[in-house]
CSV table of C-alpha atoms in Angstrom, one decimal:
chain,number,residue,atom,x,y,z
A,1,UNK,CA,-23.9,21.6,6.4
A,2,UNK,CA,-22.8,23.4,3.0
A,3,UNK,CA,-23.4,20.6,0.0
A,4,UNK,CA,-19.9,21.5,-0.5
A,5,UNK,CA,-18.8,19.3,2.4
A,6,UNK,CA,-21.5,17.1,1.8
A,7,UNK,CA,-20.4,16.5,-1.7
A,8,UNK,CA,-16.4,15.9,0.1
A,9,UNK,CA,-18.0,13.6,3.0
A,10,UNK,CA,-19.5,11.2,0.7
A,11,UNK,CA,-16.8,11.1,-2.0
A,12,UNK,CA,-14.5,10.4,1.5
A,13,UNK,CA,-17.8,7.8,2.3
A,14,UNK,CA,-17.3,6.2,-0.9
A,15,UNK,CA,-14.1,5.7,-1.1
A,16,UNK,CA,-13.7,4.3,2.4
A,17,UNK,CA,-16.6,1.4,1.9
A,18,UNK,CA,-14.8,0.9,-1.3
A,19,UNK,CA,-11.4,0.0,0.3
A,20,UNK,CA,-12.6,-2.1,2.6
A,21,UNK,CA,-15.0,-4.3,0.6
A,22,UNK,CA,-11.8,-4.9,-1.6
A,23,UNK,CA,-9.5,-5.9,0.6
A,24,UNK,CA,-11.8,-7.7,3.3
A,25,UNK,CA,-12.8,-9.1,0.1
A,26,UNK,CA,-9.3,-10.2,-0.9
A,27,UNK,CA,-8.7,-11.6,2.7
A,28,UNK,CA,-11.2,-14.0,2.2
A,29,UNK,CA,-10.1,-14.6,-1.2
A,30,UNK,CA,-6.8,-15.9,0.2
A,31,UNK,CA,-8.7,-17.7,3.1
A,32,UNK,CA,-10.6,-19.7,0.3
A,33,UNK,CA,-7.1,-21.1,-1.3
A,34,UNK,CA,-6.0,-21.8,2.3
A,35,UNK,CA,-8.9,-23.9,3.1
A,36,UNK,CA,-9.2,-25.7,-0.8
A,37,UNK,CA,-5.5,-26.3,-0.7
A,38,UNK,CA,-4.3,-24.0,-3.3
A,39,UNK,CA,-1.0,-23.6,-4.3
A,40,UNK,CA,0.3,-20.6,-2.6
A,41,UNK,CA,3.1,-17.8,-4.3
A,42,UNK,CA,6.2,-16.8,-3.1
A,43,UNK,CA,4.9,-13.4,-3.0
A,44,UNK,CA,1.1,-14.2,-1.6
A,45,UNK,CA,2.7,-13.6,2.3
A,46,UNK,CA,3.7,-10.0,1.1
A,47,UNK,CA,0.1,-9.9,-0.2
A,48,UNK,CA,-1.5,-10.4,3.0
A,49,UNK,CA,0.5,-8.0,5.3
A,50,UNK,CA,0.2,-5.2,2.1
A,51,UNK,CA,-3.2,-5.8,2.7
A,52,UNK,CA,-3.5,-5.0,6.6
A,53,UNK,CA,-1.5,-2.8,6.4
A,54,UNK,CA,-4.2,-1.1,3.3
A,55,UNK,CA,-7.2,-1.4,6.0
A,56,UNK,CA,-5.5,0.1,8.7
A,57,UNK,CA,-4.4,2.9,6.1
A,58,UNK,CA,-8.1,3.0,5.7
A,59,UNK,CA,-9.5,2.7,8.9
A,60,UNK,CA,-7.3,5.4,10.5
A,61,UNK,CA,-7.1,7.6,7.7
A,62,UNK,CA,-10.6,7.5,5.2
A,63,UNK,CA,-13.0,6.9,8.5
A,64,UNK,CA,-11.9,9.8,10.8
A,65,UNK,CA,-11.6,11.9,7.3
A,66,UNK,CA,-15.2,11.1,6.7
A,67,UNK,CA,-16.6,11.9,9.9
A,68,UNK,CA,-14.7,15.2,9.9
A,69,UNK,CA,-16.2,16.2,6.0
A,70,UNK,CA,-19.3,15.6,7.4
A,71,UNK,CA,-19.0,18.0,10.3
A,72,UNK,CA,-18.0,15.9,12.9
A,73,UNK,CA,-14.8,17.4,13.9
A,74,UNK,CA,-14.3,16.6,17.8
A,75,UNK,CA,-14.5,13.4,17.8
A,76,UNK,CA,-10.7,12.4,19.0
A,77,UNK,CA,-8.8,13.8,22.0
A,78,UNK,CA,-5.3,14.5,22.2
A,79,UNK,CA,-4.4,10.4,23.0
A,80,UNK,CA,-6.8,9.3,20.0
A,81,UNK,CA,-5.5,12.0,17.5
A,82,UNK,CA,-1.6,10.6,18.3
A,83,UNK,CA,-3.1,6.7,18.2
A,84,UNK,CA,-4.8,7.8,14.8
A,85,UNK,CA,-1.9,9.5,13.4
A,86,UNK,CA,0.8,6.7,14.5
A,87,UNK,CA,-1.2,4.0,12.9
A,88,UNK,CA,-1.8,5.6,10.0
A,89,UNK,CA,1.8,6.5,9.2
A,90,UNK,CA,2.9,3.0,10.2
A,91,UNK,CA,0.4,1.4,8.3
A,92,UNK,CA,1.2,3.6,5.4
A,93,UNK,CA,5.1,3.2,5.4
A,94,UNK,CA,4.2,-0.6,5.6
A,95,UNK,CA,2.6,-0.4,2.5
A,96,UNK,CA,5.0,1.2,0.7
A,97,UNK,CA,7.6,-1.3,1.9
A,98,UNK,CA,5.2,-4.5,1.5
A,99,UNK,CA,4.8,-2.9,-2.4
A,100,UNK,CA,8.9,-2.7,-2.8
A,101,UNK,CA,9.0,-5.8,-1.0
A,102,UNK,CA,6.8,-7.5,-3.6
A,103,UNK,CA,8.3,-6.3,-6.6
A,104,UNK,CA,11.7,-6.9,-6.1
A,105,UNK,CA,10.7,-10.6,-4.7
A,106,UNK,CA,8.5,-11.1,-7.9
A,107,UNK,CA,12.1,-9.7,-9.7
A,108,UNK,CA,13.8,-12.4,-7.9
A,109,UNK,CA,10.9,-15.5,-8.9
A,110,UNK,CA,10.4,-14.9,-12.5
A,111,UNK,CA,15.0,-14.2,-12.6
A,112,UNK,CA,16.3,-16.9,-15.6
A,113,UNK,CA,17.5,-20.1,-13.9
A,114,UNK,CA,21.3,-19.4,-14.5
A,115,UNK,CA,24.1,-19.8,-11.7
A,116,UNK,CA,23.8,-16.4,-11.3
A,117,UNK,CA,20.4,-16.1,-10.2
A,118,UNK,CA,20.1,-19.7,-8.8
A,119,UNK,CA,20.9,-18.8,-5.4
A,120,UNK,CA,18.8,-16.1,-5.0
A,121,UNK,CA,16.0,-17.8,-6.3
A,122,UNK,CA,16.9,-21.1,-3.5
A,123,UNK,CA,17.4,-18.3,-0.5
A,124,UNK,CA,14.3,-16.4,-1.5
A,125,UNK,CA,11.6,-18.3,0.3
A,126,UNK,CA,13.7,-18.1,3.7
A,127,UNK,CA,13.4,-14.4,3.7
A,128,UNK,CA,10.3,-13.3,3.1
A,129,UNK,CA,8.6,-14.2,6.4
A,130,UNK,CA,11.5,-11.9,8.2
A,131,UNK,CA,11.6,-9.0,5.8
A,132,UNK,CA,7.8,-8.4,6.0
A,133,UNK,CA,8.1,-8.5,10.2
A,134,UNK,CA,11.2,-6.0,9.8
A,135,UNK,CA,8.9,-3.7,7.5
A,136,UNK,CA,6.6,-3.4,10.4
A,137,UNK,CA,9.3,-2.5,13.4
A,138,UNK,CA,11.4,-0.7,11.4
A,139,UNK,CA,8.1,1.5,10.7
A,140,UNK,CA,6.9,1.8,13.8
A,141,UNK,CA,10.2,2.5,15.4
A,142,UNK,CA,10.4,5.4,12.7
A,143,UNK,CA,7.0,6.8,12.8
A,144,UNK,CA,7.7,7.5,17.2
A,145,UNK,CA,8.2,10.8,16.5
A,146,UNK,CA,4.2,11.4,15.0
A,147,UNK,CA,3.5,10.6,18.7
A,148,UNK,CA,5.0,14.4,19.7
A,149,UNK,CA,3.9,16.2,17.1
A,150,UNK,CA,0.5,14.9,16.5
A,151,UNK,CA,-1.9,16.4,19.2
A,152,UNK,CA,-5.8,17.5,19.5
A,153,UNK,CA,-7.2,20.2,17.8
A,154,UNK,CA,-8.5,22.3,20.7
A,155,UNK,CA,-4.5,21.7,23.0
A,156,UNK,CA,-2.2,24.0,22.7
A,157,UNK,CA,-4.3,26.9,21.2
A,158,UNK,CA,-1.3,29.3,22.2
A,159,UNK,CA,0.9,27.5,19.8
A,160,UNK,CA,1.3,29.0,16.5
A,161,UNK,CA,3.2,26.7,14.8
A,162,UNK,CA,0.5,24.2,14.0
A,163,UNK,CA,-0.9,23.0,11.0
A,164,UNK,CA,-4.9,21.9,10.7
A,165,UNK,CA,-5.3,18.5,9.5
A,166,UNK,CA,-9.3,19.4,9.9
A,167,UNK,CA,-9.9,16.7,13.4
A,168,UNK,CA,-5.9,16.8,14.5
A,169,UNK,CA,-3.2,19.5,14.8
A,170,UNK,CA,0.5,18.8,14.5
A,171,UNK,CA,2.8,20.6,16.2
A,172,UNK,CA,6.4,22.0,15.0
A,173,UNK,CA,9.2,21.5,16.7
A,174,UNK,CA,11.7,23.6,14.8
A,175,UNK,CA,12.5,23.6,11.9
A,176,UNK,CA,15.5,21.9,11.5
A,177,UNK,CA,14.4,19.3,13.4
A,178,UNK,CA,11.2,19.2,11.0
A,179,UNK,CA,13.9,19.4,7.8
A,180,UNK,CA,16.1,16.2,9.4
A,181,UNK,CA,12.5,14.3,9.7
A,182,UNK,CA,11.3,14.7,6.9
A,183,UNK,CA,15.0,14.1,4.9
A,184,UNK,CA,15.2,11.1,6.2
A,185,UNK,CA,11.7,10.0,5.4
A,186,UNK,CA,12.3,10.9,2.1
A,187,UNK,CA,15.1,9.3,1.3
A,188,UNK,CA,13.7,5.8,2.3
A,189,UNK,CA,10.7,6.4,-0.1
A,190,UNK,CA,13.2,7.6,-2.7
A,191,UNK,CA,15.1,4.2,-1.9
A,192,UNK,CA,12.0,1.8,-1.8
A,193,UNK,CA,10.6,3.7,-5.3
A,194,UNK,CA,14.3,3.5,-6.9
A,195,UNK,CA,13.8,-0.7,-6.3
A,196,UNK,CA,10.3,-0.8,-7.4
A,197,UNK,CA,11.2,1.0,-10.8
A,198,UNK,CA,14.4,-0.8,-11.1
A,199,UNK,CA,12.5,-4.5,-10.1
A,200,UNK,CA,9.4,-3.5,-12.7
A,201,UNK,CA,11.9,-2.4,-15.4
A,202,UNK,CA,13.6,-5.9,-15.3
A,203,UNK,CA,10.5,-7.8,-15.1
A,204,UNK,CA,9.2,-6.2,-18.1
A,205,UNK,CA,12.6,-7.2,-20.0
A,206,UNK,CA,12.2,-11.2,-18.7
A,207,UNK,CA,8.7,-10.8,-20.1
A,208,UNK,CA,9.2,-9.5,-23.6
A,209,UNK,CA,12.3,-11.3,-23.7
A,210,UNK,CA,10.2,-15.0,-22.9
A,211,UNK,CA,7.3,-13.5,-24.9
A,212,UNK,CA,10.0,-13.1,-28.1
A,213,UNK,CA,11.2,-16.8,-27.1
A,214,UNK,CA,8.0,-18.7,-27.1
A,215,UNK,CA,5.7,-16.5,-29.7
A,216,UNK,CA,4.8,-20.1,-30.7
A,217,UNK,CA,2.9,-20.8,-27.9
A,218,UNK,CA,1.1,-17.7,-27.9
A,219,UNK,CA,-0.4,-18.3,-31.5
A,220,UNK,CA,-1.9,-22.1,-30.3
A,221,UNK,CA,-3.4,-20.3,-26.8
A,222,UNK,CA,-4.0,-16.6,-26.2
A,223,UNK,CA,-3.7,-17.1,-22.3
A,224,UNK,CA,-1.0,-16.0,-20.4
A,225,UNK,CA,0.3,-18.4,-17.7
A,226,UNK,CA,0.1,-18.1,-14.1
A,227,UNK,CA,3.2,-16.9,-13.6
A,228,UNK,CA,2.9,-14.1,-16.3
A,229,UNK,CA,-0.6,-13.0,-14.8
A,230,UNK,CA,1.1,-12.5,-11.8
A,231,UNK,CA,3.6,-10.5,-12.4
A,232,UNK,CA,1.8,-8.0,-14.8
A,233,UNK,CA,-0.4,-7.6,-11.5
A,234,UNK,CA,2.5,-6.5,-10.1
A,235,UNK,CA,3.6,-4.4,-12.7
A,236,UNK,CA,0.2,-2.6,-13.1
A,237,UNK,CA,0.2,-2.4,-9.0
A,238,UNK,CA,3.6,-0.9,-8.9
A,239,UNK,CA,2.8,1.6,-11.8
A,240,UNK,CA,-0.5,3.1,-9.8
A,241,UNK,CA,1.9,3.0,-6.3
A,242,UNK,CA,4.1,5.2,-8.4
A,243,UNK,CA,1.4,7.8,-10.0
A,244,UNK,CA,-0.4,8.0,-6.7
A,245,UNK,CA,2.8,8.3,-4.5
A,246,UNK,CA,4.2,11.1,-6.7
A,247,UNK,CA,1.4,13.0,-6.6
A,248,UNK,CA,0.8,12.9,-3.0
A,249,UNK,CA,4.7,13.6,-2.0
A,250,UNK,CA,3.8,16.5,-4.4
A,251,UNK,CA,0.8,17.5,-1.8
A,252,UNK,CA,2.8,17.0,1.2
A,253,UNK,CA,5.9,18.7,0.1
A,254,UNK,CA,3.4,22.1,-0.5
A,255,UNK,CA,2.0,21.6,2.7
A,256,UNK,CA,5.4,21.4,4.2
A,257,UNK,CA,7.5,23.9,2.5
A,258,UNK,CA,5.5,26.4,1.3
A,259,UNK,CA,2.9,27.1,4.2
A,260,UNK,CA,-0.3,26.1,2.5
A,261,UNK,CA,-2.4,25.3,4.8
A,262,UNK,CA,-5.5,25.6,2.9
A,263,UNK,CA,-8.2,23.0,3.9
A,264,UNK,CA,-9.0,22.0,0.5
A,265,UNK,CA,-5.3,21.0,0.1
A,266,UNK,CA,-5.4,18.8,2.9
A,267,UNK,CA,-8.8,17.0,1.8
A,268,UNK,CA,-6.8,16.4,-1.7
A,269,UNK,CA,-3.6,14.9,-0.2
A,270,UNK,CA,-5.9,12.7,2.0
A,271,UNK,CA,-8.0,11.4,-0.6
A,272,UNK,CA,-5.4,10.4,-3.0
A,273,UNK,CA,-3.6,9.2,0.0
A,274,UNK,CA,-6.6,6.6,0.2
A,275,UNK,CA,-6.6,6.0,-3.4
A,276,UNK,CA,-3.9,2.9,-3.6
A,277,UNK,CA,-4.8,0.8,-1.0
A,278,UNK,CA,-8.7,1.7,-2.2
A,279,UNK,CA,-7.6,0.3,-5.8
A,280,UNK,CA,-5.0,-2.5,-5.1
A,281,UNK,CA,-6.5,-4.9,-3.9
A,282,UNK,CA,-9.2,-5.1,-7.5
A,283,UNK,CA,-5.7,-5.0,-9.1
A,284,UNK,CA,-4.6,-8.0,-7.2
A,285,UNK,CA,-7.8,-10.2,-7.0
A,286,UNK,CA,-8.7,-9.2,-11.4
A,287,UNK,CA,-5.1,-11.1,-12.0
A,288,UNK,CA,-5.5,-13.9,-9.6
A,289,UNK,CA,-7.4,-16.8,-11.8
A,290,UNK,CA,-6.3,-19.4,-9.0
A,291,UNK,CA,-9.7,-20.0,-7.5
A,292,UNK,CA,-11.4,-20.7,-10.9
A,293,UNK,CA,-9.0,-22.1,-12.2
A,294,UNK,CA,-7.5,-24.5,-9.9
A,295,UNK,CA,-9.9,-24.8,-6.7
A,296,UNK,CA,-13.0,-25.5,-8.5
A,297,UNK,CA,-12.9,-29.1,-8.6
A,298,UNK,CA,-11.7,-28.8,-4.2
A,299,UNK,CA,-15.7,-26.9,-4.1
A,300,UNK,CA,-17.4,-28.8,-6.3
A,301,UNK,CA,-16.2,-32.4,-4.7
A,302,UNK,CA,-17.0,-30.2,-1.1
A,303,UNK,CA,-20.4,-29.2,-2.5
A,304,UNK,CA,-21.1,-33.4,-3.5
A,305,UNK,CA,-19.6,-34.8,0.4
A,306,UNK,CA,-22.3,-32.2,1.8
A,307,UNK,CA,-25.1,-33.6,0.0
């Protein structure tokens, strides 16, 4: 093996135990507040789906990624490469929409308590359980067509039209029919982006604006409620979707368009692909003081009944 691919496998290695230490990690964070009878968010169901929806980013994108960097590149027939590929894109889309989901519900929790906003802020609650179970089959009824172009690397060696993803092949069926996909695709991403910039950019004005209104407060303490910590997770979680989602539409749209199909390309776009649901869930457990804050005395009187 060249030190080349070595050097790729183990960055791929890395980056995969990484992910899901964090968010098994953050899993059994939330299972801890569940059994010490912590106060859950609003937002804390969105949490949990964004985060299987992360590890099955990870598990069907960073694992078969590092296997095939380190020179195992046969390892899925044409049924796994199309189970593979369809979970992956589900799982990805899911994300995004769990990450749109939880901004513009964060919007909606931290929204002044005026009759404008009132009933949002009453109806809220009701529809989170439903929007994050429409998230998923909306995906997965999306994402059908990965299942015909996705296929093994050693089928269909007469077909030119293919494009290497290093252990898979995908197939082109036109391209028209590639254009329309790919259109419509976009244009959700472009609509669940457009919410998460236009939910982060009124969060930030409730925060300065409540910052301006109690400076008071800050001067006697210098930490920020709950509520505050919790949405700048958010904020700091939406800004690295952003950055990271640009950046690989940027990837896929030369891999698409422009007939680059240079491995190295490919390695890029899946690595920073794997980068946000790698780093989101540190985001989300470094802002969460709940369990020190607020389940400590739950342990400590379970600690003294066990003794």
């Amino acid at each position: 093996m060249a030190p080349r691919d070595l050097a790729i496998g183990m960055v791929f290695l890395v980056e995969t135990l990484a992910g899901i230490l964090g968010n098994s990690s953050l899993l059994l964070h939330y299972l801890i507040l569940y059994f010490t009878g912590c106060k859950f968010r609003l937002t804390d169901l969105i949490l949990k789906h964004l985060t299987v929806a992360n590890v099955l980013v990870i598990l069907s994108k960073g694992v078969p990624q590092t296997m095939a960097a380190l020179g195992m590149k046969h390892f899925l027939d044409d049924t796994g490469c199309k189970l593979v590929f369809y979970v992956h894109r589900v799982s990805r889309d899911v994300s995004i929409g769990s990450t749109c989901l939880l901004s513009v519900f964060q919007a909606i929790t931290i929204s002044p308590t005026c009759s404008r906003w009132m009933g949002l802020k009453v109806k809220a609650p009701k529809y989170v359980g439903p929007s994050t179970i429409l998230c998923w089959i909306l995906n997965m009824m999306l994402n059908v067509m990965v299942l015909v172009h996705v296929t093994g690397k050693w089928q269909n060696n007469n077909i030119t039209r293919k494009m290497d993803y290093d252990y898979c092949s995908a197939i082109s069926h036109g391209k028209i029919t590639d254009l329309l996909y790919i259109a419509l695709l976009l244009f959700r991403d472009v609509v669940f982006v457009g919410l998460m910039l236009w939910a982060s950019s009124f969060m930030v004005f409730i925060l300065y604006r409540h910052k301006q209104q109690v400076q008071y407060i800050h001067a006697l303490s210098h930490r920020s409620s709950p509520g505050s910590r919790a949405t700048q997770s958010i904020l700091v979680l939406v800004s690295t979707f952003v950055l990271l989602c640009s950046l690989s539409s940027i990837l896929q749209f030369c891999l698409a368009f422009f007939s680059i199909h240079k491995m190295w390309l490919v390695k890029a776009s899946a690595l920073i692909a794997g980068c946000f649901p790698t780093v989101s869930p540190y985001i989300l457990m470094s802002y969460d003081s709940r369990l020190p804050t607020h389940c400590l005395p739950w342990i400590i009187a379970a600690k003294s009944s066990v003794l």
